[in-house]
Coordinates of C-alpha atoms and ligand atoms in Angstrom, one line a residue:
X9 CA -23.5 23.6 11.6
X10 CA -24.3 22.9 14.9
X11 CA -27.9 21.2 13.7
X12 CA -28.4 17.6 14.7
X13 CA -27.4 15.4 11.7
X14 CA -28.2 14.2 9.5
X15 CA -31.0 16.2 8.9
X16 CA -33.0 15.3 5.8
X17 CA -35.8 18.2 5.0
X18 CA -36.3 16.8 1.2
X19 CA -34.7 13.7 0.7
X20 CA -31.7 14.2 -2.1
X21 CA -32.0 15.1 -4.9
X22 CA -34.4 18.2 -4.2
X23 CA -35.5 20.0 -6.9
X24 CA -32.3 22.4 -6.7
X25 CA -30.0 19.3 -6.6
X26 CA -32.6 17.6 -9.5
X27 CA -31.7 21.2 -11.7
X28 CA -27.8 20.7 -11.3
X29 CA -27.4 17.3 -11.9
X30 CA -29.5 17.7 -15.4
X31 CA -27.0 19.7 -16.4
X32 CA -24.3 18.2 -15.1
X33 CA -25.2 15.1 -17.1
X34 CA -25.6 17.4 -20.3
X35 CA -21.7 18.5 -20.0
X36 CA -19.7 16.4 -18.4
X37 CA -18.2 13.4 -19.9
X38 CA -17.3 9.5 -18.6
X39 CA -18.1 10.0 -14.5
X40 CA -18.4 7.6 -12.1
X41 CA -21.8 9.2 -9.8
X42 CA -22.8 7.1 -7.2
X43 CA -25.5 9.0 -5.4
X44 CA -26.9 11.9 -5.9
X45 CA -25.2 14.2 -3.5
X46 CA -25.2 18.1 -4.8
X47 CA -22.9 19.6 -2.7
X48 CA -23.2 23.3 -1.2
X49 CA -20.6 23.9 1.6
X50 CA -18.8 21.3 4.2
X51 CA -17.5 21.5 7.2
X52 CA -15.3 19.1 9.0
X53 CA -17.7 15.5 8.2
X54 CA -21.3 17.3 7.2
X55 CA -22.0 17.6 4.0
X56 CA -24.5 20.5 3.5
X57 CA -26.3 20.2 -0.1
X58 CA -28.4 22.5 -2.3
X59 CA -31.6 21.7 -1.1
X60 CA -30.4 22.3 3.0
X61 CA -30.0 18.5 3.8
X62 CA -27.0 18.2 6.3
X63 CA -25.8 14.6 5.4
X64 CA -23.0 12.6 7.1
X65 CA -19.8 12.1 5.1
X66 CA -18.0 8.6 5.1
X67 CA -16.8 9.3 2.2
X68 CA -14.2 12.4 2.6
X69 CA -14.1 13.3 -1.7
X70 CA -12.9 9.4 -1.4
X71 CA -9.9 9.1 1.0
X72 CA -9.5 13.2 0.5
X73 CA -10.4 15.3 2.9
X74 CA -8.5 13.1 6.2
X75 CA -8.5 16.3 8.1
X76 CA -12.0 17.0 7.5
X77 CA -13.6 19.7 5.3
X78 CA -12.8 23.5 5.7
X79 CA -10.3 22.9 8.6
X80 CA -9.6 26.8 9.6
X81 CA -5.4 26.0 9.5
X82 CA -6.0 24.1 5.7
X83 CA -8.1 26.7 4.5
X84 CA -5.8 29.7 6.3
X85 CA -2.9 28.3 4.9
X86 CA -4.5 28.4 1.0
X87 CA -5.2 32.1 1.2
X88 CA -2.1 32.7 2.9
X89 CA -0.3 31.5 0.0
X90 CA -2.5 32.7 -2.9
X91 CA -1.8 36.1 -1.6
X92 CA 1.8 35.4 -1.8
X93 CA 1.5 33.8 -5.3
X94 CA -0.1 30.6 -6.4
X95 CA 2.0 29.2 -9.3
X96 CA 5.8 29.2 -10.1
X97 CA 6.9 26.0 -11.8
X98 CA 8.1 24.3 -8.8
X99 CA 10.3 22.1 -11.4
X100 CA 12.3 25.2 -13.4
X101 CA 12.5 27.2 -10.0
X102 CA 12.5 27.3 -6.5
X103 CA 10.1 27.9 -3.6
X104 CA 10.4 27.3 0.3
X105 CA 6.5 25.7 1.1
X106 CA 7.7 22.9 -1.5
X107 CA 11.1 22.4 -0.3
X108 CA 9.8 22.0 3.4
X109 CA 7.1 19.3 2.4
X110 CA 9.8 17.4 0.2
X111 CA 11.5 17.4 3.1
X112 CA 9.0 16.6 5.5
X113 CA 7.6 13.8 3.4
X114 CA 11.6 12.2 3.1
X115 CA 11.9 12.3 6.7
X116 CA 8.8 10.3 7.7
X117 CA 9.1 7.6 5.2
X118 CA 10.0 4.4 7.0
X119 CA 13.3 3.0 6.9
X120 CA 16.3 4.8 7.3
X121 CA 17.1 5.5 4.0
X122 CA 17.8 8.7 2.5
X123 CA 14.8 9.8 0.5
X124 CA 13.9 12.0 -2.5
X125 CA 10.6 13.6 -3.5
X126 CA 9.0 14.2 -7.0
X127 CA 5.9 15.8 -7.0
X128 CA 3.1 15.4 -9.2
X129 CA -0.7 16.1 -9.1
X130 CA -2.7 13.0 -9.4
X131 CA -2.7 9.3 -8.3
X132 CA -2.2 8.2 -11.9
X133 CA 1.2 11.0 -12.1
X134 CA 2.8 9.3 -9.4
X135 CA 2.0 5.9 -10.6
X136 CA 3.4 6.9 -13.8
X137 CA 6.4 8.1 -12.6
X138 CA 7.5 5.0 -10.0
X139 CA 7.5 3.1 -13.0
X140 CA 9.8 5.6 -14.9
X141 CA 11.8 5.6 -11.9
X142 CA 12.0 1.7 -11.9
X143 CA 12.9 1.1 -15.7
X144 CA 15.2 3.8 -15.8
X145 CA 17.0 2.6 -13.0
X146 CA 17.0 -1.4 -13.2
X147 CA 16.6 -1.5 -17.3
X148 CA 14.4 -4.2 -16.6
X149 CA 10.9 -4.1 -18.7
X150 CA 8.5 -5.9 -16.8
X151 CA 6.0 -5.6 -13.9
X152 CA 4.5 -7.3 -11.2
X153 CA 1.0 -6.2 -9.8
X154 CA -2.3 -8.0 -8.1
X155 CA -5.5 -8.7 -9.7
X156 CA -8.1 -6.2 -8.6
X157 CA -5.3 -3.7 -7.7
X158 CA -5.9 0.2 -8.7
X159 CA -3.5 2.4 -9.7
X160 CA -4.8 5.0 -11.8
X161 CA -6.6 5.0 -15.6
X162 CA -3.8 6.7 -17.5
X163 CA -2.0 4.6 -20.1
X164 CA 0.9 3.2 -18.0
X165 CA -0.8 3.0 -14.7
X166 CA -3.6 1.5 -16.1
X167 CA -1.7 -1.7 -17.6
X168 CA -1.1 -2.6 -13.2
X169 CA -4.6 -1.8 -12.5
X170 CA -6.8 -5.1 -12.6
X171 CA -9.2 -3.9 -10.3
X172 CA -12.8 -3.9 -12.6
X173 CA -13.1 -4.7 -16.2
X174 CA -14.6 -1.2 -17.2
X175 CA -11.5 0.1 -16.6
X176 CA -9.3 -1.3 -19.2
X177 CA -12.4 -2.4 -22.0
X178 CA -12.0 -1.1 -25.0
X179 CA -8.2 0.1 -24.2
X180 CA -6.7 -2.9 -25.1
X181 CA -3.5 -2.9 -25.9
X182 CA -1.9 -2.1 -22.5
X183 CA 1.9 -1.0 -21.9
X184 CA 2.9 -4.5 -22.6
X185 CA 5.1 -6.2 -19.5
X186 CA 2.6 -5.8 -16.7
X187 CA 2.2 -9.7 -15.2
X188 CA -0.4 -9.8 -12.6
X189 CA -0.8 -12.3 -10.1
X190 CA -3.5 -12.5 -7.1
X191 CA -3.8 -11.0 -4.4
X192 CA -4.0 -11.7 -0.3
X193 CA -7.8 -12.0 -0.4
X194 CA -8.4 -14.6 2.2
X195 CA -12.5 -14.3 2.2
X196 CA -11.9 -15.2 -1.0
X197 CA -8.9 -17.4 -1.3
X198 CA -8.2 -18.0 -5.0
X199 CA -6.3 -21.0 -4.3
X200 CA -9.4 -22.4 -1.9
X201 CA -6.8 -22.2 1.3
X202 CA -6.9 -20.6 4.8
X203 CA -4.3 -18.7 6.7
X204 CA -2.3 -19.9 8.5
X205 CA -1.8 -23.4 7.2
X206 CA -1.8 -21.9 3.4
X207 CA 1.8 -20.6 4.5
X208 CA 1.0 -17.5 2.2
X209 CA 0.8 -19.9 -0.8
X210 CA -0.1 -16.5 -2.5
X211 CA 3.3 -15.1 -2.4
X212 CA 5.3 -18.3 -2.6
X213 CA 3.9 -19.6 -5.9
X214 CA 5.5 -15.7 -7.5
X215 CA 8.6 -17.5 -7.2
X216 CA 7.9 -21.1 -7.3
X217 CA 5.2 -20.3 -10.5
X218 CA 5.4 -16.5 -12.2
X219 CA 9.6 -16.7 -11.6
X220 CA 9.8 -19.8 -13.6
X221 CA 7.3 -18.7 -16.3
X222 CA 5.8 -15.9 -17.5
X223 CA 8.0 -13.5 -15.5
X224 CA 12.1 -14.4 -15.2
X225 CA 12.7 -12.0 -12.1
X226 CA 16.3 -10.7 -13.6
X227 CA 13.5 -8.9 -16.0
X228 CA 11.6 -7.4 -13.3
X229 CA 11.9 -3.7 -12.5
X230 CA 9.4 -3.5 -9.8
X231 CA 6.6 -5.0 -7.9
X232 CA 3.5 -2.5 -7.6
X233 CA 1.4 -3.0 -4.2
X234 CA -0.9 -1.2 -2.4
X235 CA -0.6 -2.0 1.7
X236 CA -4.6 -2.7 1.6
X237 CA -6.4 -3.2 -1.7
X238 CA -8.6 0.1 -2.3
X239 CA -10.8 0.1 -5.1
X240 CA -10.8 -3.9 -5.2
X241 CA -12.6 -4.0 -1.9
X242 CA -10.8 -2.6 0.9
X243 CA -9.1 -6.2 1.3
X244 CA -6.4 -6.4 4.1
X245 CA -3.6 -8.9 3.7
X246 CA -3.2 -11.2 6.2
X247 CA -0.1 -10.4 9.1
X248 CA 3.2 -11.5 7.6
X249 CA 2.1 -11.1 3.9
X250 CA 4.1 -7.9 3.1
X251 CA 6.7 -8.7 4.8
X252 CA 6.8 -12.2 2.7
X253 CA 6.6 -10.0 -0.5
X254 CA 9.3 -7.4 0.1
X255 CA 11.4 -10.6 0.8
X256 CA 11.0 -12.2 -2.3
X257 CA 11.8 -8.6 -4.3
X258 CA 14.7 -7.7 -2.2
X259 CA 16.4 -11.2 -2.8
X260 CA 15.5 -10.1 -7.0
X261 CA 17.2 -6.8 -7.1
X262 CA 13.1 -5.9 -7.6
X263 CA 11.9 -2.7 -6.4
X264 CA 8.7 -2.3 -4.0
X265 CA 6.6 0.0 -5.1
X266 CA 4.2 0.7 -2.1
X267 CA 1.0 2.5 -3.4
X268 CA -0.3 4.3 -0.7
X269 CA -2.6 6.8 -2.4
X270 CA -6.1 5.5 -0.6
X271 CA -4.4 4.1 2.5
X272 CA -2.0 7.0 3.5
X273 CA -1.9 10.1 5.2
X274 CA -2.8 8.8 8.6
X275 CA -6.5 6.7 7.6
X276 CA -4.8 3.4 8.9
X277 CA -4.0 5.2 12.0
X278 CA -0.6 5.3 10.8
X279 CA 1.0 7.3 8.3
X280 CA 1.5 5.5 6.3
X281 CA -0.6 1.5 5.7
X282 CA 2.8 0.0 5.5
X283 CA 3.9 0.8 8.4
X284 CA 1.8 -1.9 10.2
X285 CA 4.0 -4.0 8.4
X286 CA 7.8 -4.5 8.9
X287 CA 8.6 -4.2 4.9
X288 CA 10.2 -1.1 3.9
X289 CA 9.4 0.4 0.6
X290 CA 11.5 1.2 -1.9
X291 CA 9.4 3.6 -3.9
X292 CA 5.9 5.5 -2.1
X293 CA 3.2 6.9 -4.0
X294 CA 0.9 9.5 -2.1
X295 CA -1.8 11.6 -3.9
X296 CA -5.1 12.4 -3.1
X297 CA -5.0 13.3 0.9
X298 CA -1.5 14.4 0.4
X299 CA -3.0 17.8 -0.9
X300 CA -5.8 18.4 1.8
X301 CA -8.5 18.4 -0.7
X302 CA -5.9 20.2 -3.7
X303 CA -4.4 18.6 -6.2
X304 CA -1.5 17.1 -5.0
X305 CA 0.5 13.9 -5.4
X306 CA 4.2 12.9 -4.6
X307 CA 6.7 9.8 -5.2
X308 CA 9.2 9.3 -2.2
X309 CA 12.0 7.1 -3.1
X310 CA 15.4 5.6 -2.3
X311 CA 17.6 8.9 -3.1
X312 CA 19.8 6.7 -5.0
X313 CA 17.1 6.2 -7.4
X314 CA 16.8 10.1 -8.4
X315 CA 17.1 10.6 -12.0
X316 CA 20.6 11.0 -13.5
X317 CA 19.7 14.1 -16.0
X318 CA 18.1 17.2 -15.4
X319 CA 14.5 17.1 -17.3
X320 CA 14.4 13.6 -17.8
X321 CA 11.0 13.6 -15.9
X322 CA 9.2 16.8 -15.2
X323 CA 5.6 18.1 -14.9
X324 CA 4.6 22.0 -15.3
X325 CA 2.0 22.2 -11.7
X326 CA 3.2 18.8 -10.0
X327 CA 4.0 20.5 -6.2
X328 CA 1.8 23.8 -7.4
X329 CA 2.6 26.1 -3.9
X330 CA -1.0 26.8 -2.9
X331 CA -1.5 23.0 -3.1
X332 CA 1.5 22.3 -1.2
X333 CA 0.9 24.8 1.4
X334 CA -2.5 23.0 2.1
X335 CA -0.4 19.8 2.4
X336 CA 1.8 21.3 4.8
X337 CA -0.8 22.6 7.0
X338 CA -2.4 18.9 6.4
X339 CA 0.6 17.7 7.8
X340 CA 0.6 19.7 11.1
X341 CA -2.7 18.8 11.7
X342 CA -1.9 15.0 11.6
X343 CA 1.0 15.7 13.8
X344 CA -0.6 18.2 16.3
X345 CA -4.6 17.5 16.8
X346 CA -4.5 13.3 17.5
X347 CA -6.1 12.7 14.1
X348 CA -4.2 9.6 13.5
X349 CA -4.9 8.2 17.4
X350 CA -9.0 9.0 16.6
X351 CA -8.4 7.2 13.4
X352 CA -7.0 4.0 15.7
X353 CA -9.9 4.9 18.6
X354 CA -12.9 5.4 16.4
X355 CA -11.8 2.6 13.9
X356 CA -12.1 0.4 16.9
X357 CA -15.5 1.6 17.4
X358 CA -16.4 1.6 14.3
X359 CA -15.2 -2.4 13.8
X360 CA -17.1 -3.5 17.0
X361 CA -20.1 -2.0 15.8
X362 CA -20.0 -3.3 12.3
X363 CA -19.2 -6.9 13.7
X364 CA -22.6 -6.4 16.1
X365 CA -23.9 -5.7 12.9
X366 CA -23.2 -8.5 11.2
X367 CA -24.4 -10.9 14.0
X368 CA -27.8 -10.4 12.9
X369 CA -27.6 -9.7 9.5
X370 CA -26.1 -12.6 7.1
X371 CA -26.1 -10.3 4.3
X372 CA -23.2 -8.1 5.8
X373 CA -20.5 -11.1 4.4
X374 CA -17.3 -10.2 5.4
X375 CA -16.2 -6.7 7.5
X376 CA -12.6 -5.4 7.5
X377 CA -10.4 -2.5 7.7
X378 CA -7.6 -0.9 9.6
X379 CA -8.5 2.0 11.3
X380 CA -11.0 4.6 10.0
X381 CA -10.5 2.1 6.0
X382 CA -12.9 0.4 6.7
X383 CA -15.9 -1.7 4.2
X384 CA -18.1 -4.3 4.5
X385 CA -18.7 -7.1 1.6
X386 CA -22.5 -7.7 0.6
X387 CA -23.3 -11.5 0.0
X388 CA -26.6 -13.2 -1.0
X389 CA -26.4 -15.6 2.2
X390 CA -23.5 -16.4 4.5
X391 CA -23.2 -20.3 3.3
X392 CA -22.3 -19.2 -0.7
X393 CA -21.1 -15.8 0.3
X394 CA -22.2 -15.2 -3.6
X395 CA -21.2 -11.4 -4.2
X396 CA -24.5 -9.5 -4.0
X397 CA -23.9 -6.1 -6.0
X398 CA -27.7 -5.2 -6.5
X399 CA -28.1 -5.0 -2.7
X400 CA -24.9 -2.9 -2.6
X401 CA -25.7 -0.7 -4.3
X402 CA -29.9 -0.2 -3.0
X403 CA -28.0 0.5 0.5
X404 CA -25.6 3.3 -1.2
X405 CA -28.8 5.1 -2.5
X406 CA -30.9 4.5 0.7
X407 CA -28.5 5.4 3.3
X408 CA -28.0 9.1 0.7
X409 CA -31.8 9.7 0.8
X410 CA -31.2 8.9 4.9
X411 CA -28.5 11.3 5.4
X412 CA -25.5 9.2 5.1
X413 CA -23.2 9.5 2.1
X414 CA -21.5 6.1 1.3
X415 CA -19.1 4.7 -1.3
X416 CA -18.8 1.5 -3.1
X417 CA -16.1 -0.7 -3.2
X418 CA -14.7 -3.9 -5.1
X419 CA -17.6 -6.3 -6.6
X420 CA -19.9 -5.9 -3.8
X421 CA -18.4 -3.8 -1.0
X422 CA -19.2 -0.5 0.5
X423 CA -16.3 1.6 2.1
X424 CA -16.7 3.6 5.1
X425 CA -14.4 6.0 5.2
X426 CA -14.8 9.3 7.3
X427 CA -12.6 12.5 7.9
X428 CA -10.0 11.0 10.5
X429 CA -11.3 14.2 12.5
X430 CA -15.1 12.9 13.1
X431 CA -17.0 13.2 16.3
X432 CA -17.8 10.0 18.0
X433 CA -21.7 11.0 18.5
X434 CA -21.1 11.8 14.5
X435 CA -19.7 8.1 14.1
X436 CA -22.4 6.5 15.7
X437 CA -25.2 8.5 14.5
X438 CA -23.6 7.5 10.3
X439 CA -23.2 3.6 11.7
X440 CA -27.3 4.1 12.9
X441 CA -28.4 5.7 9.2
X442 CA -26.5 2.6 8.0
X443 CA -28.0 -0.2 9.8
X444 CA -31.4 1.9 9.0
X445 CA -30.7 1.5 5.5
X446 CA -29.2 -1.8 5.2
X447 CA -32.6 -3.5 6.8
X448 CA -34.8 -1.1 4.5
X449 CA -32.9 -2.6 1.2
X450 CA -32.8 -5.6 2.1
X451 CA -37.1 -5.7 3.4
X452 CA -37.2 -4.2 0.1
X453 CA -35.8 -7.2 -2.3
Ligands
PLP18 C1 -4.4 3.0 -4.6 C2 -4.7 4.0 -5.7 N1 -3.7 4.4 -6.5 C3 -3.9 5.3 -7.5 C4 -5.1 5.9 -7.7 C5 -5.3 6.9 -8.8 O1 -5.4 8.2 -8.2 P1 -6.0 9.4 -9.1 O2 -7.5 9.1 -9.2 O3 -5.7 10.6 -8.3 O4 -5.4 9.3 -10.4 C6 -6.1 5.6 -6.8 C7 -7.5 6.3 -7.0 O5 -8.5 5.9 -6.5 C8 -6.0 4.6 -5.8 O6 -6.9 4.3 -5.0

């Protein structure tokens, strides 16, 4: 695709898109669409669709494809292995690409711990099975997780998710035991204080409040957290936080359960979002990226955790080979091509211009991130910094018919989040679409 981009010829959805999507919406149940994007092919971050729009991706199949799309040592490694054989039971026998990542994965979890792997195939799997690991191993029945956290729809995971109320209406009752509590959100302080002087009121009132109340911590089997709040609105906690948290469930006997299914896999410009932190997890979830764009999710945890009898968790394709082979070829390219050092250099970039941005533009309320996870917050006017969702969400659609493919976040965010592989001139040229489409929505209230 070596076509200047974005390139809009009819601006989406084209008739051929206009076809597809009528019959998507015949067939498929519940989504969650956001623009209408039909895809044809992609390549690294350009999006090519039915109609021959080339579109820029900040949006990578939502925190997927890190690596890009079709990277030749992904994709080579996938037929590699289908031609070996694509499905084995990876729980009932035994095969060397999923023993390597297992390993792989143990090895550059932080701390020094000795780690085990259990392999699943969703976000929602490995949430499921942290908190089997945590009740079988403390006994304890409860939960602690933060209001507007996501960690998958399924019926366990979704009893920690507090992240919008369309995910849990109508599903009431929940796996009882889940207490949650708020969050780090300093743009939008809950308790109406400002770091520093707050002395991370947040997490002190869990054990000066929620300890002495709803949620007696000899009860607690874990605390769920995810290093920046995804779904909720890309909300980084401020320095010292995490640190402050695993604290208060170490001195508990309390596991930490670090979600790192959005954050992970090198878009912080670490591996892993925790490690910007000094907390050490004692339980890591990892999906979505983990596969390089297959299904594909994993728990790494304290080895001392592992289950005590055979079959007392199990799953028939969690660490399918063809998936895991695409994760370990996901792996190498993290570790061999810079992608994590671009994530850290183009973040930067990406930052600076979003702040320039906002200089001029009182609507853009609050921008944050850590490397290429980044979002902005939409807001009516700077003084009430009321959420401003309708403006959100003309931007998302404007910036698609411009070229740029965008996702929302939290009440009234936007997330820009890129393959960790993009081109600068590629950067710059999304950040222009944006800005475009930001003044056109807001000319057009
Ligand atoms: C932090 C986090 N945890 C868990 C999940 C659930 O993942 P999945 O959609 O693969 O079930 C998500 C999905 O967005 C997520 O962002």
């Amino acid at each position: 695709m070596g076509l200047k981009v974005p390139l809009i010829r009819v601006p989406p959805p084209g008739p051929k898109a206009r076809a597809i999507i009528a019959l998507d919406e015949r067939y498929i149940a519940t989504s969650t669409k956001t623009a209408p994007v039909v895809v044809k092919r992609a390549e690294g971050a350009v999006v090519e669709d039915v109609d021959g729009n080339l579109l820029i991706d900040f949006s990578s199949g939502v925190s997927v494809l890190n690596v890009g799309h079709g990277h030749p040592k992904v994709l080579e490694a996938i037929r590699r292995q289908a031609a070996h054989f694509t499905h084995f039971a990876g729980t009932d026998y035994y095969y060397e690409v999923q023993a390597r990542l297992a390993e792989r994965l143990a090895k550059k979890a932080p701390g020094r711990r000795p780690r085990k792997v259990f392999f699943t195939n969703s976000g929602t799997e490995s949430t499921e099975a942290a908190i089997k690991i945590a009740r079988h191993n403390t006994r304890r029945g409860l939960f602690l997780a933060f209001l507007k956290a996501f960690h998958g729809r399924s019926m366990g995971s979704l009893a920690l998710t507090a992240s919008k109320p369309v995910h849990r209406r109508g599903y009431a009752p929940m796996m009882p035991s889940a207490v949650h509590v708020p969050y780090a959100y300093c743009y939008r302080c809950p308790y109406k204080l400002t770091y520093p002087s707050c002395d991370l009121h947040c997490v002190n009132i869990i054990e000066d409040l929620y300890f002495k109340s709803v949620a007696p911590p000899e009860d607690v089997a874990a605390v769920f957290v995810e290093p920046v709040q995804g779904e909720g609105g890309y909300i980084v906690p401020p320095k010292g936080w995490m640190e402050r948290l695993a604290g208060v469930a170490k001195d508990h006997g309390i596991l930490l359960v670090d979600d790192e299914v959005q954050a992970g896999m090198g878009r912080t410009g670490k591996f892993l979002a925790i490690e910007h932190t000094k907390a050490i997890p004692d339980v890591i979830t990892l999906a979505k990226a983990l596969g390089g764009g297959l299904p594909l999710g994993a728990v790494v945890f304290n080895a001392e955790l592992d289950w005590r009898e055979a079959g007392s968790h199990s799953t028939t394709f969690g660490g399918n080979a063809v998936a895991c082979a695409a994760s370990n070829a996901t792996l190498d390219v993290l570790e061999e091509e810079d992608v994590m050092a671009n994530a850290t250099r183009l973040g930067a970039r990406m930052g600076k211009r979003l702040a320039e941005m906002a200089e001029t533009r009182e609507v853009m309320g609050d921008n944050r991130g850590l490397g290429l996870l980044r979002a902005t917050e939409f807001v009516t006017d700077a003084r009430t910094r009321r959420p401003n969702p309708a403006l959100r969400d003309r931007i998302v659609r404007e910036a698609c018919r411009r070229g740029l493919i965008l996702l929302p976040c939290g009440e009234s965010g936007i997330r820009y989040i890129p393959p960790l592989t993009i081109r600068s001139d590629l950067l710059d040229a999304g950040l222009g679409v944006l800005e475009g489409a930001i003044d056109a929505s807001v000319r057009a209230r």
